[in-house]
mmCIF file with all atom_site columns, C-alpha atoms in Angstrom:
data_model
loop_
_atom_site.group_PDB
_atom_site.id
_atom_site.type_symbol
_atom_site.label_atom_id
_atom_site.label_alt_id
_atom_site.label_comp_id
_atom_site.label_asym_id
_atom_site.label_entity_id
_atom_site.label_seq_id
_atom_site.pdbx_PDB_ins_code
_atom_site.Cartn_x
_atom_site.Cartn_y
_atom_site.Cartn_z
_atom_site.occupancy
_atom_site.B_iso_or_equiv
_atom_site.pdbx_formal_charge
_atom_site.auth_seq_id
_atom_site.auth_comp_id
_atom_site.auth_asym_id
_atom_site.auth_atom_id
_atom_site.pdbx_PDB_model_num
ATOM 1   C CA . MET X 1 1   ? 37.229  18.817  -18.727 1.00 60.00 ? 1   MET X CA 1
ATOM 2   C CA . SER X 1 2   ? 41.022  19.012  -18.774 1.00 67.00 ? 2   SER X CA 1
ATOM 3   C CA . GLY X 1 3   ? 42.669  16.310  -16.722 1.00 71.00 ? 3   GLY X CA 1
ATOM 4   C CA . ARG X 1 4   ? 39.447  14.402  -16.075 1.00 76.00 ? 4   ARG X CA 1
ATOM 5   C CA . LEU X 1 5   ? 40.590  11.302  -17.969 1.00 77.00 ? 5   LEU X CA 1
ATOM 6   C CA . ASN X 1 6   ? 43.653  10.997  -15.735 1.00 80.00 ? 6   ASN X CA 1
ATOM 7   C CA . ILE X 1 7   ? 41.480  11.411  -12.641 1.00 79.00 ? 7   ILE X CA 1
ATOM 8   C CA . PHE X 1 8   ? 38.977  8.836   -13.918 1.00 82.00 ? 8   PHE X CA 1
ATOM 9   C CA . HIS X 1 9   ? 41.789  6.382   -14.676 1.00 81.00 ? 9   HIS X CA 1
ATOM 10  C CA . GLU X 1 10  ? 43.346  6.750   -11.221 1.00 83.00 ? 10  GLU X CA 1
ATOM 11  C CA . ALA X 1 11  ? 39.937  6.450   -9.528  1.00 81.00 ? 11  ALA X CA 1
ATOM 12  C CA . TRP X 1 12  ? 39.139  3.287   -11.501 1.00 86.00 ? 12  TRP X CA 1
ATOM 13  C CA . GLN X 1 13  ? 42.451  1.708   -10.489 1.00 85.00 ? 13  GLN X CA 1
ATOM 14  C CA . LEU X 1 14  ? 41.634  2.378   -6.822  1.00 84.00 ? 14  LEU X CA 1
ATOM 15  C CA . ILE X 1 15  ? 38.091  1.017   -7.242  1.00 86.00 ? 15  ILE X CA 1
ATOM 16  C CA . LYS X 1 16  ? 39.573  -2.239  -8.576  1.00 87.00 ? 16  LYS X CA 1
ATOM 17  C CA . GLU X 1 17  ? 41.707  -2.521  -5.404  1.00 86.00 ? 17  GLU X CA 1
ATOM 18  C CA . ALA X 1 18  ? 38.638  -2.295  -3.096  1.00 83.00 ? 18  ALA X CA 1
ATOM 19  C CA . PRO X 1 19  ? 35.738  -3.383  -5.302  1.00 85.00 ? 19  PRO X CA 1
ATOM 20  C CA . PHE X 1 20  ? 33.155  -4.531  -2.755  1.00 90.00 ? 20  PHE X CA 1
ATOM 21  C CA . ILE X 1 21  ? 32.936  -1.939  0.031   1.00 88.00 ? 21  ILE X CA 1
ATOM 22  C CA . GLY X 1 22  ? 35.176  0.862   -1.202  1.00 86.00 ? 22  GLY X CA 1
ATOM 23  C CA . TYR X 1 23  ? 37.136  3.274   0.969   1.00 80.00 ? 23  TYR X CA 1
ATOM 24  C CA . GLY X 1 24  ? 34.350  5.028   2.907   1.00 78.00 ? 24  GLY X CA 1
ATOM 25  C CA . PRO X 1 25  ? 33.035  8.598   2.914   1.00 78.00 ? 25  PRO X CA 1
ATOM 26  C CA . GLN X 1 26  ? 35.151  11.285  1.251   1.00 77.00 ? 26  GLN X CA 1
ATOM 27  C CA . ALA X 1 27  ? 37.475  8.563   -0.059  1.00 77.00 ? 27  ALA X CA 1
ATOM 28  C CA . ASP X 1 28  ? 38.517  10.624  -3.053  1.00 76.00 ? 28  ASP X CA 1
ATOM 29  C CA . ARG X 1 29  ? 39.999  13.263  -0.717  1.00 74.00 ? 29  ARG X CA 1
ATOM 30  C CA . ARG X 1 30  ? 42.062  10.594  1.044   1.00 75.00 ? 30  ARG X CA 1
ATOM 31  C CA . VAL X 1 31  ? 43.219  8.230   -1.693  1.00 77.00 ? 31  VAL X CA 1
ATOM 32  C CA . LEU X 1 32  ? 43.333  10.120  -5.016  1.00 71.00 ? 32  LEU X CA 1
ATOM 33  C CA . THR X 1 33  ? 46.744  11.713  -5.493  1.00 70.00 ? 33  THR X CA 1
ATOM 34  C CA . ILE X 1 34  ? 46.177  13.702  -8.704  1.00 64.00 ? 34  ILE X CA 1
ATOM 35  C CA . VAL X 1 35  ? 43.558  16.205  -7.568  1.00 62.00 ? 35  VAL X CA 1
ATOM 36  C CA . GLY X 1 36  ? 41.782  14.722  -4.586  1.00 69.00 ? 36  GLY X CA 1
ATOM 37  C CA . ASN X 1 37  ? 38.331  14.823  -6.174  1.00 75.00 ? 37  ASN X CA 1
ATOM 38  C CA . ALA X 1 38  ? 36.738  12.036  -8.215  1.00 76.00 ? 38  ALA X CA 1
ATOM 39  C CA . GLN X 1 39  ? 35.004  14.563  -10.544 1.00 79.00 ? 39  GLN X CA 1
ATOM 40  C CA . ASN X 1 40  ? 32.297  12.008  -11.438 1.00 83.00 ? 40  ASN X CA 1
ATOM 41  C CA . ALA X 1 41  ? 29.277  10.927  -9.374  1.00 86.00 ? 41  ALA X CA 1
ATOM 42  C CA . VAL X 1 42  ? 29.375  7.253   -10.364 1.00 87.00 ? 42  VAL X CA 1
ATOM 43  C CA . LEU X 1 43  ? 33.124  6.947   -9.785  1.00 86.00 ? 43  LEU X CA 1
ATOM 44  C CA . TYR X 1 44  ? 32.741  8.710   -6.451  1.00 86.00 ? 44  TYR X CA 1
ATOM 45  C CA . ALA X 1 45  ? 29.959  6.333   -5.372  1.00 87.00 ? 45  ALA X CA 1
ATOM 46  C CA . LEU X 1 46  ? 32.055  3.316   -6.415  1.00 88.00 ? 46  LEU X CA 1
ATOM 47  C CA . LEU X 1 47  ? 35.190  4.700   -4.763  1.00 87.00 ? 47  LEU X CA 1
ATOM 48  C CA . CYS X 1 48  ? 33.424  5.363   -1.451  1.00 85.00 ? 48  CYS X CA 1
ATOM 49  C CA . GLY X 1 49  ? 31.000  2.438   -1.308  1.00 88.00 ? 49  GLY X CA 1
ATOM 50  C CA . GLY X 1 50  ? 32.421  -0.126  -3.700  1.00 90.00 ? 50  GLY X CA 1
ATOM 51  C CA . PHE X 1 51  ? 30.073  -1.975  -6.007  1.00 92.00 ? 51  PHE X CA 1
ATOM 52  C CA . LEU X 1 52  ? 27.673  -2.658  -3.116  1.00 91.00 ? 52  LEU X CA 1
ATOM 53  C CA . GLY X 1 53  ? 27.256  1.012   -2.202  1.00 88.00 ? 53  GLY X CA 1
ATOM 54  C CA . GLY X 1 54  ? 27.582  2.271   -5.757  1.00 89.00 ? 54  GLY X CA 1
ATOM 55  C CA . ALA X 1 55  ? 24.777  -0.048  -6.859  1.00 92.00 ? 55  ALA X CA 1
ATOM 56  C CA . GLY X 1 56  ? 22.411  1.825   -4.550  1.00 90.00 ? 56  GLY X CA 1
ATOM 57  C CA . TYR X 1 57  ? 23.258  5.185   -6.095  1.00 88.00 ? 57  TYR X CA 1
ATOM 58  C CA . ILE X 1 58  ? 23.267  3.938   -9.680  1.00 91.00 ? 58  ILE X CA 1
ATOM 59  C CA . GLY X 1 59  ? 20.129  1.846   -9.140  1.00 93.00 ? 59  GLY X CA 1
ATOM 60  C CA . GLY X 1 60  ? 18.302  4.817   -7.630  1.00 90.00 ? 60  GLY X CA 1
ATOM 61  C CA . LEU X 1 61  ? 19.238  7.005   -10.570 1.00 90.00 ? 61  LEU X CA 1
ATOM 62  C CA . VAL X 1 62  ? 18.158  4.394   -13.122 1.00 94.00 ? 62  VAL X CA 1
ATOM 63  C CA . LEU X 1 63  ? 14.894  3.746   -11.254 1.00 95.00 ? 63  LEU X CA 1
ATOM 64  C CA . SER X 1 64  ? 14.206  7.492   -11.203 1.00 95.00 ? 64  SER X CA 1
ATOM 65  C CA . TRP X 1 65  ? 14.499  7.621   -14.978 1.00 96.00 ? 65  TRP X CA 1
ATOM 66  C CA . VAL X 1 66  ? 12.187  4.611   -15.340 1.00 97.00 ? 66  VAL X CA 1
ATOM 67  C CA . LEU X 1 67  ? 9.604   6.265   -13.072 1.00 97.00 ? 67  LEU X CA 1
ATOM 68  C CA . LEU X 1 68  ? 9.968   9.537   -14.989 1.00 97.00 ? 68  LEU X CA 1
ATOM 69  C CA . ALA X 1 69  ? 9.354   7.762   -18.302 1.00 97.00 ? 69  ALA X CA 1
ATOM 70  C CA . ARG X 1 70  ? 6.234   6.084   -16.856 1.00 96.00 ? 70  ARG X CA 1
ATOM 71  C CA . ALA X 1 71  ? 4.940   9.387   -15.485 1.00 96.00 ? 71  ALA X CA 1
ATOM 72  C CA . LEU X 1 72  ? 5.564   11.215  -18.751 1.00 96.00 ? 72  LEU X CA 1
ATOM 73  C CA . ARG X 1 73  ? 3.578   8.562   -20.634 1.00 95.00 ? 73  ARG X CA 1
ATOM 74  C CA . ARG X 1 74  ? 0.619   9.197   -18.298 1.00 94.00 ? 74  ARG X CA 1
ATOM 75  C CA . ARG X 1 75  ? 0.985   12.967  -17.931 1.00 94.00 ? 75  ARG X CA 1
ATOM 76  C CA . HIS X 1 76  ? -2.290  13.548  -19.787 1.00 92.00 ? 76  HIS X CA 1
ATOM 77  C CA . LEU X 1 77  ? -4.067  12.119  -16.716 1.00 91.00 ? 77  LEU X CA 1
ATOM 78  C CA . LEU X 1 78  ? -2.650  14.855  -14.482 1.00 92.00 ? 78  LEU X CA 1
ATOM 79  C CA . PRO X 1 79  ? -4.161  18.278  -13.800 1.00 92.00 ? 79  PRO X CA 1
ATOM 80  C CA . PRO X 1 80  ? -2.270  21.166  -15.467 1.00 92.00 ? 80  PRO X CA 1
ATOM 81  C CA . ASP X 1 81  ? -0.460  22.219  -12.267 1.00 93.00 ? 81  ASP X CA 1
ATOM 82  C CA . GLU X 1 82  ? 0.793   18.676  -11.704 1.00 93.00 ? 82  GLU X CA 1
ATOM 83  C CA . ARG X 1 83  ? 2.009   18.495  -15.311 1.00 94.00 ? 83  ARG X CA 1
ATOM 84  C CA . THR X 1 84  ? 4.044   21.646  -14.717 1.00 95.00 ? 84  THR X CA 1
ATOM 85  C CA . THR X 1 85  ? 5.552   20.128  -11.565 1.00 95.00 ? 85  THR X CA 1
ATOM 86  C CA . LEU X 1 86  ? 6.347   16.923  -13.445 1.00 96.00 ? 86  LEU X CA 1
ATOM 87  C CA . LEU X 1 87  ? 8.176   18.866  -16.163 1.00 96.00 ? 87  LEU X CA 1
ATOM 88  C CA . GLN X 1 88  ? 10.152  20.804  -13.548 1.00 96.00 ? 88  GLN X CA 1
ATOM 89  C CA . VAL X 1 89  ? 11.125  17.547  -11.848 1.00 96.00 ? 89  VAL X CA 1
ATOM 90  C CA . ALA X 1 90  ? 12.160  16.134  -15.225 1.00 97.00 ? 90  ALA X CA 1
ATOM 91  C CA . GLY X 1 91  ? 14.362  19.183  -15.807 1.00 96.00 ? 91  GLY X CA 1
ATOM 92  C CA . VAL X 1 92  ? 16.054  18.859  -12.411 1.00 93.00 ? 92  VAL X CA 1
ATOM 93  C CA . LEU X 1 93  ? 16.664  15.131  -12.924 1.00 94.00 ? 93  LEU X CA 1
ATOM 94  C CA . ALA X 1 94  ? 18.029  15.684  -16.445 1.00 94.00 ? 94  ALA X CA 1
ATOM 95  C CA . PHE X 1 95  ? 20.318  18.508  -15.308 1.00 92.00 ? 95  PHE X CA 1
ATOM 96  C CA . LEU X 1 96  ? 21.748  16.611  -12.346 1.00 89.00 ? 96  LEU X CA 1
ATOM 97  C CA . THR X 1 97  ? 22.182  13.413  -14.359 1.00 90.00 ? 97  THR X CA 1
ATOM 98  C CA . MET X 1 98  ? 24.111  15.245  -17.094 1.00 90.00 ? 98  MET X CA 1
ATOM 99  C CA . ARG X 1 99  ? 26.115  17.134  -14.488 1.00 87.00 ? 99  ARG X CA 1
ATOM 100 C CA . SER X 1 100 ? 27.128  13.895  -12.771 1.00 84.00 ? 100 SER X CA 1
ATOM 101 C CA . TYR X 1 101 ? 29.636  13.107  -15.528 1.00 82.00 ? 101 TYR X CA 1
ATOM 102 C CA . PRO X 1 102 ? 31.940  16.124  -15.231 1.00 81.00 ? 102 PRO X CA 1
ATOM 103 C CA . GLU X 1 103 ? 31.226  16.789  -11.539 1.00 78.00 ? 103 GLU X CA 1
ATOM 104 C CA . ASN X 1 104 ? 30.689  14.790  -8.399  1.00 76.00 ? 104 ASN X CA 1
ATOM 105 C CA . CYS X 1 105 ? 27.056  15.585  -7.706  1.00 74.00 ? 105 CYS X CA 1
ATOM 106 C CA . ALA X 1 106 ? 24.462  13.881  -5.534  1.00 61.00 ? 106 ALA X CA 1
ATOM 107 C CA . ALA X 1 107 ? 26.495  10.778  -4.679  1.00 58.00 ? 107 ALA X CA 1
ATOM 108 C CA . LEU X 1 108 ? 27.207  12.416  -1.327  1.00 65.00 ? 108 LEU X CA 1
ATOM 109 C CA . PHE X 1 109 ? 25.384  14.727  1.027   1.00 62.00 ? 109 PHE X CA 1
ATOM 110 C CA . SER X 1 110 ? 25.404  18.012  -0.855  1.00 73.00 ? 110 SER X CA 1
ATOM 111 C CA . VAL X 1 111 ? 23.159  20.714  -2.234  1.00 77.00 ? 111 VAL X CA 1
ATOM 112 C CA . ASP X 1 112 ? 22.812  18.577  -5.356  1.00 79.00 ? 112 ASP X CA 1
ATOM 113 C CA . LEU X 1 113 ? 21.455  15.700  -3.292  1.00 78.00 ? 113 LEU X CA 1
ATOM 114 C CA . LEU X 1 114 ? 19.043  18.076  -1.569  1.00 82.00 ? 114 LEU X CA 1
ATOM 115 C CA . LEU X 1 115 ? 17.622  18.802  -5.039  1.00 85.00 ? 115 LEU X CA 1
ATOM 116 C CA . GLN X 1 116 ? 17.842  15.304  -6.495  1.00 85.00 ? 116 GLN X CA 1
ATOM 117 C CA . LEU X 1 117 ? 16.377  13.333  -3.598  1.00 86.00 ? 117 LEU X CA 1
ATOM 118 C CA . PRO X 1 118 ? 13.024  15.188  -3.504  1.00 91.00 ? 118 PRO X CA 1
ATOM 119 C CA . THR X 1 119 ? 12.676  14.665  -7.262  1.00 93.00 ? 119 THR X CA 1
ATOM 120 C CA . MET X 1 120 ? 13.210  10.934  -6.782  1.00 92.00 ? 120 MET X CA 1
ATOM 121 C CA . VAL X 1 121 ? 10.674  10.823  -3.941  1.00 93.00 ? 121 VAL X CA 1
ATOM 122 C CA . TYR X 1 122 ? 8.142   12.817  -5.993  1.00 95.00 ? 122 TYR X CA 1
ATOM 123 C CA . LEU X 1 123 ? 8.489   10.406  -8.918  1.00 96.00 ? 123 LEU X CA 1
ATOM 124 C CA . GLY X 1 124 ? 8.029   7.406   -6.631  1.00 94.00 ? 124 GLY X CA 1
ATOM 125 C CA . GLU X 1 125 ? 4.930   8.894   -5.027  1.00 94.00 ? 125 GLU X CA 1
ATOM 126 C CA . LEU X 1 126 ? 3.487   9.901   -8.390  1.00 94.00 ? 126 LEU X CA 1
ATOM 127 C CA . ASP X 1 127 ? 4.008   6.342   -9.660  1.00 94.00 ? 127 ASP X CA 1
ATOM 128 C CA . ARG X 1 128 ? 2.244   4.961   -6.567  1.00 94.00 ? 128 ARG X CA 1
ATOM 129 C CA . ALA X 1 129 ? -0.663  7.366   -7.129  1.00 92.00 ? 129 ALA X CA 1
ATOM 130 C CA . PHE X 1 130 ? -0.994  6.199   -10.742 1.00 92.00 ? 130 PHE X CA 1
ATOM 131 C CA . LYS X 1 131 ? -1.008  2.569   -9.578  1.00 91.00 ? 131 LYS X CA 1
ATOM 132 C CA . ARG X 1 132 ? -3.636  3.260   -6.878  1.00 90.00 ? 132 ARG X CA 1
ATOM 133 C CA . SER X 1 133 ? -5.813  5.047   -9.411  1.00 88.00 ? 133 SER X CA 1
ATOM 134 C CA . ALA X 1 134 ? -5.525  2.166   -11.893 1.00 86.00 ? 134 ALA X CA 1
ATOM 135 C CA . ALA X 1 135 ? -6.345  -0.372  -9.160  1.00 86.00 ? 135 ALA X CA 1
ATOM 136 C CA . ALA X 1 136 ? -9.418  1.635   -8.086  1.00 84.00 ? 136 ALA X CA 1
ATOM 137 C CA . GLN X 1 137 ? -10.619 1.755   -11.691 1.00 84.00 ? 137 GLN X CA 1
ATOM 138 C CA . ARG X 1 138 ? -10.213 -2.036  -12.004 1.00 82.00 ? 138 ARG X CA 1
ATOM 139 C CA . VAL X 1 139 ? -12.228 -2.539  -8.807  1.00 82.00 ? 139 VAL X CA 1
ATOM 140 C CA . ARG X 1 140 ? -15.000 -0.233  -10.073 1.00 81.00 ? 140 ARG X CA 1
ATOM 141 C CA . ARG X 1 141 ? -15.169 -2.093  -13.392 1.00 82.00 ? 141 ARG X CA 1
ATOM 142 C CA . SER X 1 142 ? -15.242 -5.501  -11.699 1.00 79.00 ? 142 SER X CA 1
ATOM 143 C CA . GLY X 1 143 ? -18.218 -4.619  -9.528  1.00 72.00 ? 143 GLY X CA 1
ATOM 144 C CA . LEU X 1 144 ? -16.453 -5.484  -6.257  1.00 62.00 ? 144 LEU X CA 1
ATOM 145 C CA . PRO X 1 145 ? -17.188 -3.160  -3.341  1.00 61.00 ? 145 PRO X CA 1
ATOM 146 C CA . GLU X 1 146 ? -14.507 -0.506  -2.828  1.00 57.00 ? 146 GLU X CA 1
ATOM 147 C CA . THR X 1 147 ? -14.971 0.055   0.897   1.00 57.00 ? 147 THR X CA 1
ATOM 148 C CA . GLY X 1 148 ? -12.832 -2.813  2.081   1.00 53.00 ? 148 GLY X CA 1
ATOM 149 C CA . ASP X 1 149 ? -15.579 -5.479  2.208   1.00 48.00 ? 149 ASP X CA 1
ATOM 150 C CA . ILE X 1 150 ? -13.728 -7.838  -0.070  1.00 44.00 ? 150 ILE X CA 1
ATOM 151 C CA . PRO X 1 151 ? -15.528 -11.158 -0.398  1.00 44.00 ? 151 PRO X CA 1
ATOM 152 C CA . VAL X 1 152 ? -13.669 -14.137 1.007   1.00 41.00 ? 152 VAL X CA 1
ATOM 153 C CA . PHE X 1 153 ? -13.519 -17.085 -1.341  1.00 40.00 ? 153 PHE X CA 1
ATOM 154 C CA . HIS X 1 154 ? -13.727 -20.510 0.264   1.00 41.00 ? 154 HIS X CA 1
ATOM 155 C CA . ALA X 1 155 ? -13.154 -22.564 -2.868  1.00 42.00 ? 155 ALA X CA 1
ATOM 156 C CA . ALA X 1 156 ? -10.427 -24.666 -1.283  1.00 43.00 ? 156 ALA X CA 1
ATOM 157 C CA . HIS X 1 157 ? -12.670 -25.545 1.706   1.00 43.00 ? 157 HIS X CA 1
ATOM 158 C CA . ASP X 1 158 ? -15.727 -26.285 -0.450  1.00 43.00 ? 158 ASP X CA 1
ATOM 159 C CA . ARG X 1 159 ? -14.000 -29.272 -2.088  1.00 41.00 ? 159 ARG X CA 1
ATOM 160 C CA . TYR X 1 160 ? -13.825 -31.260 1.153   1.00 38.00 ? 160 TYR X CA 1
#
């Protein structure tokens, strides 16, 4: 971790000079004079894409953690093999999130991103599956047909 604070300080100063759209891909290699590497995923995303681009990376990471928390609360509904997969995905997400502080991981096209992106997609799909399952259960309880024959209500037309 030696020297990271100086790198972070210099990167933050440059981010403040181009706050909206940043400096483009691999910006840390072009504009940082100390080492030439931002050494932090969030700073790298902000340096390259400004607050507009960095919001996508940060928002995706935060959303992934929200989806993971939701999935972990409902893990008892999953078969044992799926629970194992969910725990593996949680481990990958935790590792890469912790690693993003001292290293520039997953904010650019890299091996880290090739690991992190499938975990994010898995969590999104698992969340959608939970929502579909809950919706199907509500339909079954309500007595409405499940096959797509949803009754059309003409209440607005009946008043006239």
